[in-house]
XYZ file of N, CA, C and O in Angstrom:
244
model
N -17.806 -95.373 46.420
C -18.829 -96.067 45.944
C -18.525 -95.523 48.025
O -17.758 -94.310 48.399
N -20.004 -95.609 48.087
C -20.583 -94.614 48.526
C -20.833 -95.437 50.357
O -20.143 -96.830 49.708
N -20.953 -94.528 51.101
C -20.370 -95.500 52.366
C -21.299 -96.561 52.802
O -20.950 -97.517 53.140
N -23.041 -96.132 52.648
C -23.491 -97.085 53.002
C -23.773 -98.468 52.019
O -23.321 -99.342 52.484
N -22.395 -98.577 50.268
C -22.682 -99.468 49.836
C -21.807 -100.180 50.101
O -21.933 -101.575 50.577
N -20.726 -99.195 50.959
C -19.422 -100.558 52.300
C -19.841 -101.277 53.438
O -19.233 -101.834 53.465
N -20.370 -100.118 53.869
C -21.211 -100.837 55.781
C -21.881 -102.545 55.012
O -22.132 -103.036 55.224
N -21.996 -102.557 53.509
C -23.101 -103.736 53.054
C -23.114 -104.567 53.143
O -23.234 -106.419 52.859
N -21.178 -104.482 52.912
C -19.813 -105.788 52.657
C -19.549 -106.246 53.613
O -18.659 -105.803 55.104
N -19.135 -107.648 53.488
C -18.302 -108.297 54.872
C -16.954 -108.268 54.342
O -16.769 -107.699 53.597
N -16.660 -108.512 55.226
C -15.425 -108.628 56.146
C -13.925 -108.453 54.839
O -13.528 -108.407 54.520
N -14.480 -109.809 53.836
C -13.838 -110.644 52.554
C -14.282 -109.188 51.442
O -12.893 -109.361 50.416
N -14.717 -108.994 51.169
C -15.045 -108.019 50.021
C -14.164 -106.919 50.753
O -14.217 -106.411 49.322
N -15.002 -106.310 51.925
C -14.128 -105.250 52.480
C -12.288 -105.399 51.904
O -11.833 -104.278 52.079
N -12.186 -106.154 52.195
C -10.433 -106.818 52.216
C -10.212 -106.467 50.474
O -9.567 -106.383 50.819
N -10.901 -106.754 50.051
C -10.915 -107.033 48.318
C -10.759 -105.490 47.565
O -10.050 -105.235 47.006
N -11.993 -105.434 48.306
C -11.498 -103.489 47.693
C -11.179 -103.147 47.848
O -10.387 -101.999 47.492
N -10.603 -103.183 49.089
C -9.348 -102.117 49.920
C -8.520 -102.490 48.876
O -7.312 -101.829 48.610
N -7.493 -103.740 48.606
C -7.124 -103.764 47.894
C -7.285 -103.202 46.183
O -6.063 -103.063 46.196
N -8.355 -102.985 45.976
C -8.124 -103.150 44.496
C -7.794 -101.696 44.727
O -7.827 -100.708 43.872
N -8.737 -100.401 45.255
C -8.059 -99.010 45.834
C -6.596 -99.244 45.702
O -6.490 -97.793 45.732
N -5.384 -99.762 46.881
C -4.774 -99.343 47.189
C -3.472 -99.625 45.395
O -2.655 -99.238 45.436
N -4.630 -100.578 44.254
C -3.820 -101.025 43.126
C -4.134 -99.225 42.903
O -2.870 -99.235 42.066
N -5.330 -98.643 42.358
C -5.550 -97.924 42.358
C -4.873 -96.458 42.791
O -4.387 -95.285 41.217
N -4.812 -96.628 43.922
C -3.620 -95.461 44.224
C -2.402 -95.371 43.820
O -1.952 -94.538 43.170
N -0.973 -96.233 43.878
C -0.804 -96.685 43.580
C -0.715 -96.452 41.202
O 0.828 -95.316 41.126
N -1.601 -96.385 40.995
C -1.061 -96.155 39.325
C -2.065 -94.280 39.040
O -0.853 -94.508 38.209
N -1.878 -94.108 40.258
C -2.658 -92.452 39.959
C -1.697 -91.406 41.312
O -0.408 -90.977 40.198
N -0.292 -92.596 42.325
C 0.533 -91.615 41.992
C 1.347 -91.903 41.046
O 2.562 -90.710 40.773
N 1.752 -92.823 40.118
C 2.960 -92.836 38.841
C 2.229 -92.364 37.788
O 3.849 -90.871 37.021
N 0.857 -92.631 38.084
C 0.420 -91.287 36.537
C 1.096 -89.489 37.144
O 1.609 -88.970 35.957
N 0.748 -89.358 38.372
C 1.107 -88.034 38.716
C 3.100 -87.586 38.007
O 2.981 -86.613 37.943
N 3.356 -88.431 39.123
C 5.136 -88.009 38.660
C 5.165 -88.191 36.902
O 6.594 -87.089 37.319
N 4.727 -88.844 35.963
C 4.883 -88.294 35.478
C 4.796 -87.878 34.027
O 4.515 -87.355 32.835
N 3.694 -87.190 34.911
C 3.402 -85.976 34.338
C 1.561 -86.475 33.217
O 1.312 -85.570 32.367
N 0.930 -87.916 34.330
C -0.015 -88.056 32.636
C -1.217 -88.172 33.642
O -2.266 -88.368 33.309
N -0.817 -87.163 34.989
C -2.634 -87.452 35.857
C -3.212 -86.072 35.147
O -2.689 -84.995 34.997
N -4.313 -86.087 34.629
C -5.258 -85.075 34.154
C -6.468 -84.996 35.383
O -6.872 -84.150 36.113
N -6.886 -86.120 36.234
C -7.463 -85.639 37.221
C -7.268 -85.954 38.683
O -7.317 -87.014 38.991
N -7.155 -84.029 38.593
C -5.740 -84.766 40.095
C -7.005 -85.357 41.139
O -6.585 -85.712 42.108
N -8.103 -84.966 41.145
C -8.638 -84.698 42.151
C -9.268 -86.635 42.533
O -9.637 -86.185 43.428
N -8.981 -87.352 41.538
C -8.770 -88.641 42.009
C -7.937 -89.195 43.362
O -8.193 -90.321 43.632
N -6.854 -87.928 43.120
C -6.321 -88.827 44.369
C -6.816 -88.937 45.940
O -6.742 -89.495 46.612
N -7.819 -87.842 45.974
C -8.124 -87.494 47.104
C -9.654 -88.418 47.204
O -9.925 -88.565 48.380
N -10.020 -88.444 46.082
C -11.791 -89.156 46.022
C -10.519 -90.929 46.978
O -11.572 -91.994 47.295
N -10.272 -91.512 46.285
C -8.807 -92.661 46.472
C -8.937 -92.941 48.343
O -9.158 -93.510 48.858
N -7.506 -91.498 48.306
C -7.524 -91.598 49.689
C -8.484 -91.345 50.435
O -8.235 -92.496 52.002
N -9.545 -91.145 50.427
C -10.809 -90.930 51.278
C -12.000 -92.530 51.251
O -11.943 -92.958 52.332
N -11.999 -92.933 49.802
C -12.731 -94.115 49.607
C -11.544 -95.415 50.524
O -12.285 -95.834 51.439
N -9.690 -94.917 50.855
C -9.316 -96.202 51.217
C -9.338 -96.173 53.003
O -9.818 -97.442 53.481
N -9.603 -95.432 52.797
C -9.974 -93.998 54.779
C -10.844 -94.987 55.070
O -11.314 -95.971 56.419
N -11.759 -94.739 54.296
C -13.767 -95.097 54.574
C -13.549 -96.382 54.977
O -13.545 -97.721 56.172
N -13.158 -97.734 53.498
C -13.067 -98.980 54.539
C -12.540 -99.552 55.479
O -12.475 -100.256 55.662
N -11.069 -99.288 54.795
C -10.632 -99.263 56.671
C -11.038 -99.014 57.849
O -11.035 -99.842 58.604
N -11.655 -97.751 58.489
C -11.815 -97.609 59.583
C -13.760 -99.508 59.428
O -13.374 -99.553 60.796
N -13.874 -99.600 58.605
C -15.091 -100.426 58.402
C -14.802 -101.505 58.729
O -15.363 -103.019 59.335
N -13.535 -102.126 58.822
C -13.242 -102.517 57.806
C -12.906 -103.619 60.286
O -12.470 -104.794 60.552
N -12.078 -102.093 60.469
C -11.378 -102.606 61.420
C -12.685 -102.879 62.810
O -12.754 -103.268 63.612
N -14.222 -102.003 62.021
C -15.077 -101.893 63.155
C -16.045 -103.324 62.694
O -16.240 -103.903 63.567
N -15.207 -105.075 61.957
C -16.601 -105.345 61.536
C -15.108 -106.676 61.882
O -15.495 -108.047 62.102
N -14.044 -106.599 62.515
C -12.822 -107.695 63.201
C -13.348 -107.668 64.489
O -13.726 -107.275 64.763
């Protein structure tokens, strides 16, 4: 998701999005551990989005 789209979300929406991202990160880590991860660049994308959402959530509080 684009940073501009994240800025438009409310604090509650950001919290929900952050929870979804953490679930996705966990799933990707499990795929990597079992050798089933085909697109390893997805891990970096999710980590970046988590950092962006966390930063914006801290600014909104």
